[in-house]
XYZ file of C-alpha atoms in Angstrom:
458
model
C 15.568 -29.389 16.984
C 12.120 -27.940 17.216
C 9.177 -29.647 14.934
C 6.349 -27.764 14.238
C 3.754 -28.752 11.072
C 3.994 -25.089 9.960
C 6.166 -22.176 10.078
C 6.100 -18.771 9.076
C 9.211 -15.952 8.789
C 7.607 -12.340 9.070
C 5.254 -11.475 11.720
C 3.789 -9.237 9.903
C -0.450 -8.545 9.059
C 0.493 -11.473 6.122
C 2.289 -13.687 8.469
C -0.109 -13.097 11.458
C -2.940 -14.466 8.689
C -1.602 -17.208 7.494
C -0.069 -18.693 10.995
C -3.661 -18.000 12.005
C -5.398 -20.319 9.284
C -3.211 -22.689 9.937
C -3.308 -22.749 13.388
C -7.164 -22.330 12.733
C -6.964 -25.447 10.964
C -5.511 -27.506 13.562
C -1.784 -27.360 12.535
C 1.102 -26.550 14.884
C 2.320 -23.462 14.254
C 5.482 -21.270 14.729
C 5.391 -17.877 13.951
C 9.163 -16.403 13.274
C 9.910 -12.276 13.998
C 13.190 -10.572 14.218
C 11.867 -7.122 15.083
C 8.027 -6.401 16.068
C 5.327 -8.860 15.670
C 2.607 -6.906 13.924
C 5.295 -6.005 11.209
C 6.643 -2.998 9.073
C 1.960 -2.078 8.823
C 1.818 -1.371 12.335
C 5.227 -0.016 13.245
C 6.123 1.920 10.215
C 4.066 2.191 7.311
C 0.421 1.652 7.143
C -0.893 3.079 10.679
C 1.396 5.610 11.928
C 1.781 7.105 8.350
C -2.551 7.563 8.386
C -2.095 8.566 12.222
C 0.066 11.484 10.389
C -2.373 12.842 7.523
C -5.507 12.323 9.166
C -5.617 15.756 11.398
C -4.379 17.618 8.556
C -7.104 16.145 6.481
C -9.409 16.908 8.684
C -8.657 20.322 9.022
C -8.567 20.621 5.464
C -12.094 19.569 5.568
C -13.342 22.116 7.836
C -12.617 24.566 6.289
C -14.230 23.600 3.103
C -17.438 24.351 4.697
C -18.492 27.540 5.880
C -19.462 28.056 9.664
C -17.163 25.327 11.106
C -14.613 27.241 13.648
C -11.151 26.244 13.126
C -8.088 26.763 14.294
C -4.981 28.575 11.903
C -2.798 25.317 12.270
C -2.286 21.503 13.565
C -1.160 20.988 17.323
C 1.571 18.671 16.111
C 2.722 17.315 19.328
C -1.099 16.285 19.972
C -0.731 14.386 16.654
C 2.646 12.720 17.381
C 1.279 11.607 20.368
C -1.746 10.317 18.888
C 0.719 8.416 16.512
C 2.414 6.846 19.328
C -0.650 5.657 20.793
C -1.174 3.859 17.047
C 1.846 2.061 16.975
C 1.952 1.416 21.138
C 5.040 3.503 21.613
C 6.422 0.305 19.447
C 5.622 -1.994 21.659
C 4.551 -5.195 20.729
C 3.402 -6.926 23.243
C -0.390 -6.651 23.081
C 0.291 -8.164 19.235
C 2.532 -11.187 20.990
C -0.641 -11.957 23.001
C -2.649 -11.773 20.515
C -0.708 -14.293 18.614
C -0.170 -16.760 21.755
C -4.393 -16.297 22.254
C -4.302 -17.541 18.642
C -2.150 -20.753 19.302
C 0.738 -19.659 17.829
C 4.246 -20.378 19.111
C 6.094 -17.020 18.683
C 9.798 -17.231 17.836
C 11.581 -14.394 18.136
C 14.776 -13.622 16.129
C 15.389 -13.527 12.478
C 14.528 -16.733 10.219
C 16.387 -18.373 7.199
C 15.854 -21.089 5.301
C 18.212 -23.806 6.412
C 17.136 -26.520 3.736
C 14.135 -28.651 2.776
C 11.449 -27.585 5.529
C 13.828 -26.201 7.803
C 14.360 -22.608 9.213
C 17.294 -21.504 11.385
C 16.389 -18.833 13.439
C 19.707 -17.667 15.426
C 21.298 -21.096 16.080
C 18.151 -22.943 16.687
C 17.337 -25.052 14.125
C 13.242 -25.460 13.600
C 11.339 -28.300 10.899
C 8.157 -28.415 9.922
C 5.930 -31.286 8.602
C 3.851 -29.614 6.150
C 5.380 -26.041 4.861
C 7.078 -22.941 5.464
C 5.545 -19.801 4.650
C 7.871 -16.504 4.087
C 5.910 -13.563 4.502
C 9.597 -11.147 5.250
C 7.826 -8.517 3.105
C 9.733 -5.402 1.290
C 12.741 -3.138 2.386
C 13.536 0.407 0.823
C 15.070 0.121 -2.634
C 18.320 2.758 -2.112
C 19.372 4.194 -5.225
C 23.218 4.272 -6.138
C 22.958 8.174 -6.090
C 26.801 9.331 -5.609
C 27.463 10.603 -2.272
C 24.466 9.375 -0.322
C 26.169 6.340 1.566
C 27.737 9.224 3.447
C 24.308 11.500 3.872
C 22.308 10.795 6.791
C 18.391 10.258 5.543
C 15.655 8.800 6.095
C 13.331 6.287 4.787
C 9.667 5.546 5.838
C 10.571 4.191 8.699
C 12.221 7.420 9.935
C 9.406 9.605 8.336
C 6.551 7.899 10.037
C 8.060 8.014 13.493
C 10.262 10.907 14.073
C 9.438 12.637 16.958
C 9.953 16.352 15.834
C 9.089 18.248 13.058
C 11.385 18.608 10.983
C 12.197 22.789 10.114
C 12.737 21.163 6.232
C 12.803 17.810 4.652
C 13.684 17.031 1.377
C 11.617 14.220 -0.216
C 13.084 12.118 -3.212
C 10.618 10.240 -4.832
C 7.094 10.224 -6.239
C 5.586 7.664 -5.056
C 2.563 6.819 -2.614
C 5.263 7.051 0.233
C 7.284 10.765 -1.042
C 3.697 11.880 -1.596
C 1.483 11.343 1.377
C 4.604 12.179 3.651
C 5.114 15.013 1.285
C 1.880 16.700 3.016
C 1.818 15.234 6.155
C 4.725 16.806 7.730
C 3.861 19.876 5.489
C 0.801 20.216 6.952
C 2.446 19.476 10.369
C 4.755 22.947 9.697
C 7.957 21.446 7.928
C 8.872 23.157 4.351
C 8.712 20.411 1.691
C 10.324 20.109 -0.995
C 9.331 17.129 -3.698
C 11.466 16.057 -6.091
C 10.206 13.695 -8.951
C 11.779 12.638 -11.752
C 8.958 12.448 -13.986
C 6.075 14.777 -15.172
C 3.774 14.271 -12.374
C 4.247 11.875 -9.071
C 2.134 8.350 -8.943
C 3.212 7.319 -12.602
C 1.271 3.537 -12.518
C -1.781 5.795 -11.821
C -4.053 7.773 -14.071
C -2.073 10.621 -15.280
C -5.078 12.933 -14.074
C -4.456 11.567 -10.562
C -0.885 12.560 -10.635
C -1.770 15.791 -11.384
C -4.797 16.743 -8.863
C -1.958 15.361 -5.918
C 0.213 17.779 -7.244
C -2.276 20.492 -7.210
C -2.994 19.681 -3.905
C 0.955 19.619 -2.592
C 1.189 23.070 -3.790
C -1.210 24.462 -2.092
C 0.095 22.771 1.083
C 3.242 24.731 0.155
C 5.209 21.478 -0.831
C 7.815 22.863 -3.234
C 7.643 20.110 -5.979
C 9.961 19.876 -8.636
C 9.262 17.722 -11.644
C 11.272 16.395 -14.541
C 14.503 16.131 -12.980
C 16.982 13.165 -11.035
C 19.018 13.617 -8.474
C 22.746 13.264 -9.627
C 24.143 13.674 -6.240
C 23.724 14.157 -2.168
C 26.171 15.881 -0.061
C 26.114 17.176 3.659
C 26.083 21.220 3.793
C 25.493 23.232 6.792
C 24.428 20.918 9.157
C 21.200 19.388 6.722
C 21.532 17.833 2.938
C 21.843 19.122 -0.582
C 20.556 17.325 -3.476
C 22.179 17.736 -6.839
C 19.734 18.152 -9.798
C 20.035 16.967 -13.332
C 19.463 20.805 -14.858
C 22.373 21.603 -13.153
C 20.336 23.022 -9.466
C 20.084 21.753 -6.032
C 17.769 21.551 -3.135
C 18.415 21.749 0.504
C 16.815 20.928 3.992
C 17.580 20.028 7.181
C 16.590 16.238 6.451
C 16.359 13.668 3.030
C 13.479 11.043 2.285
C 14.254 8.606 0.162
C 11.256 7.462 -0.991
C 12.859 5.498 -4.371
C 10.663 2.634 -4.239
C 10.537 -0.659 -2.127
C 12.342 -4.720 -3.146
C 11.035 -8.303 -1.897
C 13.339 -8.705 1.667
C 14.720 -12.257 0.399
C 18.310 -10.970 1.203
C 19.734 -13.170 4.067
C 17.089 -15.836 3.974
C 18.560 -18.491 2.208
C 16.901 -18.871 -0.866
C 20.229 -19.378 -2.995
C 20.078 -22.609 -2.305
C 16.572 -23.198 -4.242
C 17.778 -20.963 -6.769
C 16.394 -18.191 -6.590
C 17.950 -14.532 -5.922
C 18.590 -12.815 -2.892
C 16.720 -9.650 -3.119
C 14.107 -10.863 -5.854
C 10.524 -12.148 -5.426
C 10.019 -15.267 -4.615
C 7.853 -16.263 -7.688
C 3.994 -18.099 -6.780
C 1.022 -19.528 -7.913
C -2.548 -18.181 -6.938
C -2.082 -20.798 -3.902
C 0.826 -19.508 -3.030
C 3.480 -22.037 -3.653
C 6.731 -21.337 -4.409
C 7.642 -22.007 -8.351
C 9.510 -25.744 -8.298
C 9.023 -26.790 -4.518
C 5.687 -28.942 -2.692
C 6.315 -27.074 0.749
C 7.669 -23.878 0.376
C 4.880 -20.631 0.454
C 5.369 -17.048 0.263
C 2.957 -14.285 0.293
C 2.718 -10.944 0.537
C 5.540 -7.804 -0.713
C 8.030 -11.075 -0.741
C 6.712 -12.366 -3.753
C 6.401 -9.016 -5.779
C 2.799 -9.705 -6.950
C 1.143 -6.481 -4.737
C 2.974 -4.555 -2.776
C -0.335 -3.732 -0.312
C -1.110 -4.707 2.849
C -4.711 -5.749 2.420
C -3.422 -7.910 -0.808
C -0.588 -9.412 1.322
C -3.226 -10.502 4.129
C -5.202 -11.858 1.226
C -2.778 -14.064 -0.059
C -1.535 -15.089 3.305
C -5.774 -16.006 4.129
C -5.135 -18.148 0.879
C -1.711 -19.746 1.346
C -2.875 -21.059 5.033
C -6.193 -22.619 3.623
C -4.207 -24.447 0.790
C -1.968 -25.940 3.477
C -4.394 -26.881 5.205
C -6.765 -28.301 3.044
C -3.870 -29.552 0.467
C -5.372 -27.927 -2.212
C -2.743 -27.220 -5.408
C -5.236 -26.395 -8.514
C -8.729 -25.032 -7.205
C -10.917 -23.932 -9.363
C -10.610 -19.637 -10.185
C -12.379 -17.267 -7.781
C -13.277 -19.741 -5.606
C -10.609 -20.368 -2.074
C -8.261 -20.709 -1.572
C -6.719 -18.642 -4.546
C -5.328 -14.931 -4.685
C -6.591 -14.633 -8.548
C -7.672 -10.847 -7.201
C -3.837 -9.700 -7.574
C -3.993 -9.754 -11.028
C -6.718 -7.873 -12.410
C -8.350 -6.357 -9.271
C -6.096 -4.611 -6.792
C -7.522 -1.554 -4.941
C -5.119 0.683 -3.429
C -5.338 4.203 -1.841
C -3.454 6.917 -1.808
C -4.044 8.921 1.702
C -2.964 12.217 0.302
C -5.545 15.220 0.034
C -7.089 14.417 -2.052
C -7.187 10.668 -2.246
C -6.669 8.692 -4.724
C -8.901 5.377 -4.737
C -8.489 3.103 -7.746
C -8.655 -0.605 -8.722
C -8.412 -2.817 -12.227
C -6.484 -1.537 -14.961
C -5.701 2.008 -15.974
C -6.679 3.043 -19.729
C -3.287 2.431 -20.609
C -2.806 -1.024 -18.674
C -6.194 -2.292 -20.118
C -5.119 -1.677 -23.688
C -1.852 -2.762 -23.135
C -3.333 -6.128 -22.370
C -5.279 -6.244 -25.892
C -8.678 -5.567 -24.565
C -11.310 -3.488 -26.504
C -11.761 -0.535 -24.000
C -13.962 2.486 -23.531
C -12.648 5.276 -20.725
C -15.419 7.355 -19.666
C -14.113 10.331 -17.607
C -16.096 12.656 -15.624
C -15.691 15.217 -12.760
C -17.187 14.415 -9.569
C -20.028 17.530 -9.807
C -23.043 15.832 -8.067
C -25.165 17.568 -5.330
C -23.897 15.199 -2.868
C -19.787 16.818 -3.407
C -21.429 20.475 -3.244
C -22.803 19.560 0.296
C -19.719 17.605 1.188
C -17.290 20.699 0.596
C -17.705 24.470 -0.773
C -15.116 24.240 -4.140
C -15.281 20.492 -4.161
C -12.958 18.916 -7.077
C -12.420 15.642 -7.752
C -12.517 13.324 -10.818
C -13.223 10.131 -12.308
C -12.825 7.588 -14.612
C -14.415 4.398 -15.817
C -12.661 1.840 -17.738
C -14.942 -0.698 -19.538
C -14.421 -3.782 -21.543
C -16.934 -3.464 -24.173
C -16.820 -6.838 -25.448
C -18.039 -7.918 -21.905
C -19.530 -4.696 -21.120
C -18.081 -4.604 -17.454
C -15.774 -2.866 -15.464
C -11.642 -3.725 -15.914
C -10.995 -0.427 -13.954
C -11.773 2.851 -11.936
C -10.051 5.750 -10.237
C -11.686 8.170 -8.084
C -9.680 11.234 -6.907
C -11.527 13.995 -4.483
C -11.713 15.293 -0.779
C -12.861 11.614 0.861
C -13.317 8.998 -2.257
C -11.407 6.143 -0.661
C -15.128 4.950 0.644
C -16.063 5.369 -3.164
C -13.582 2.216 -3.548
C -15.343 -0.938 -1.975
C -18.426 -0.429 -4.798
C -15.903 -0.881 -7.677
C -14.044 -3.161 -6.479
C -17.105 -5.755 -6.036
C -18.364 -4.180 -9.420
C -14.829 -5.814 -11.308
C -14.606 -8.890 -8.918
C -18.447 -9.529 -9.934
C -17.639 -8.915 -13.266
C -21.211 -7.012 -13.028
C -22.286 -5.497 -16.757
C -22.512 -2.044 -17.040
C -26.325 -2.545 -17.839
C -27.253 -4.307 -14.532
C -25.129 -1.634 -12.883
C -28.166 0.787 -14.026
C -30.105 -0.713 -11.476
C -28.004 -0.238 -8.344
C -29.365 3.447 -7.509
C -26.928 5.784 -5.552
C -28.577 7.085 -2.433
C -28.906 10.978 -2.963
C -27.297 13.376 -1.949
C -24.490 11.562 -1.760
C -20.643 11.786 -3.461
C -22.106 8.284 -4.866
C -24.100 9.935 -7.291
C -21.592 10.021 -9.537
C -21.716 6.376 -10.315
C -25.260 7.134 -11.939
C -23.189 10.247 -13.992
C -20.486 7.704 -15.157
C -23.120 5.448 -16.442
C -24.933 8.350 -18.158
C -21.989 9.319 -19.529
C -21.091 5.478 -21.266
C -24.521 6.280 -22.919
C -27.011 4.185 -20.518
């Protein structure tokens, strides 16, 4: 029996945080990991995946401007390598120290809840004093496509750290994860093929976002086809076939699935508190598990927002509520996650990005409010110098009985920076009037923010 005041399952960005407050706070605290501390971000998903679109972005952006010499293609085994050098050839020990610097006690092998304040982690049985905290984040949802328990594919993990470049890949899915490695191994020489089984990929997005990604796939040479579901996988010469709903197939010499990600709470235990293995573990804004005074969760595991930044938000929150035994705290003030609910930002890494937070048009409406969408192409001097044929749009979502911001999307060559200004704009709950005052520097893609407001009539 080991007896810490706080432990944490997932060594992940959103367990690293909240072990850290915690142990910040003067709490002893064990962090749990089966796999790598540093989690599925560094590993898997978040860093190697940027490692892979960021030369092919910025070749893209050379060659938007006249004058800059550039080469006809990517060196991809420079860029693997620089991907490996991201995610430490997977090793994990500069994060371990880290954590140990910290004054965390790392644990290493996979976690479960064993009963009230207890985790089992391969035999060993540890309790804690004050809480546990899961932060196991998501897995890959697998669809129950016939015939692809017996295809070999990959998911993200796979995609973001193969070693070769795959001659073809199939991608199924259109989501953030088909999409951006859609066009990064395009761009790194593989043919692509996307299938999506509605209009346009990115369907919780502005439907003009979907679109400009497309756009932008095609003329990467990603084959995408839209409107139709896979109906089943097979093996065939050596690579994969996919089955299409209008009665066609696709092949290549490897399958993403890219279907969508669930809460890891398989295997952890949580039956016995009644909830489902495989579903979210359900939280308040500090945190705390639905029904139970020491049980936390934060991050993909509880469903709320399945994005890194957001998870290491929560986690920042959950570890100050332990510590400070806070359980109703005022609204926007710590330690609550209240941003997960009507101000997530999120980007989309493909080219070009998509950088949005609030509510869509449809979401904001949806929720009853009295809305005005002002939409706008981002045409400003500072996009002419930034790139020869710049496109890119944008769109304002405004409550107009408050007259502020619920929402905005930006999509264009390099608008993820755009992001930050709106976000503080809908935290602030700033009023589209005093947002007449803060002037754009010129001549910059910013610009446009003065343009949006023009455009709402100011």
């Amino acid at each position: 029996m080991s007896d810490f005041d706080v432990i944490v399952i997932g060594g992940g960005p959103v367990g690293e945080n909240a072990a850290a407050r915690t142990a910040a706070g003067g709490l002893r605290t064990a962090l749990v990991e089966a796999e790598r501390v540093g989690g599925e971000c560094s590993y898997w998903a978040c860093m190697p995946s940027k490692a892979l679109l960021r030369p092919g972005h910025a070749l893209a952006a050379a060659r938007r401007v006249p004058g800059v010499p550039v080469g006809d293609r990517l060196d991809a085994a420079a860029v693997l390598r620089r991907r490996n050098d991201f995610t430490s050839d997977w090793d994990d020990s500069g994060q371990v120290d880290w954590a140990v610097g910290a004054g965390l006690e790392v644990v290493r092998g996979r976690g479960r809840l064993a009963g009230e304040r207890q985790v089992e982690v391969d035999g060993r049985v540890l309790t804690a004093s004050r809480a546990v905290v899961v932060c196991t984040g998501s897995v890959p949802r697998i669809p129950g496509l016939p015939g692809l328990a017996d295809v070999p594919y990959w998911t993200s993990r796979e995609a973001t750290s193969a070693q070769e470049v795959p001659s073809s890949l199939v991608v199924l899915g259109g989501g953030v994860v088909g999409v951006e490695m859609a066009q990064a191994w395009a761009r790194l020489g593989s043919a692509v093929t996307l299938v999506v089984s509605g209009a346009r990929p990115l369907p919780r997005m502005e439907d003009f976002a979907g679109d400009l990604v497309l756009d932008g796939l095609r003329e990467d040479g990603v084959t995408a086809r839209t409107g139709v579901k896979a109906t089943g996988a097979s093996t065939v010469d050596g690579g994969i076939e996919l089955a299409l709903s209008d009665g066609t197939s696709v092949t290549g010499a490897h399958l993403l699935v890219a279907t969508g990600r669930q809460p890891a709470t398989a295997d952890l235990g949580v039956e016995q508190f009644g909830f489902g293995a495989g579903d979210a573990l359900p939280v308040d804004d500090t945190g705390r598990v639905e029904g139970l005074d020491w049980l936390y969760a934060a991050g993909d595991v509880t469903g709320r927002a399945l994005l890194t930044h957001q998870g290491k938000y929560a986690a920042r929150a959950v570890g100050t509520a332990i510590v400070t035994g806070a359980t109703d705290p005022e609204p926007w003030t710590a330690p609550v996650a209240t941003a997960d609910h009507t101000a997530v930002p999120q980007v989309v890494f493909t080219d070009p990005e998509v950088a949005s937070v609030g509510r869509t048009g449809r979401e904001a409406r949806e929720a009853g409010l009295d809305v005005r969408v002002v939409d706008l192409d981002i045409a400003v001097a500072g996009s002419s110098l930034h790139a020869d044929g710049y496109r890119g749009k944008a769109r304002m979502v405004v409550d107009e009985r408050r007259r502020t911001l619920v929402g905005v999307t930006f999509v264009g060559p390099d608008t993820a920076e755009l992001l930050h200004a709106a976000t503080i704009a809908i935290v602030g709950e700033v009023t589209v009037d005093r947002l007449w005052h803060a002037v754009p520097a010129y001549p910059t893609i910013s610009e446009v923010w003065l343009r949006l407001l023009e455009s709402y009539g100011l």
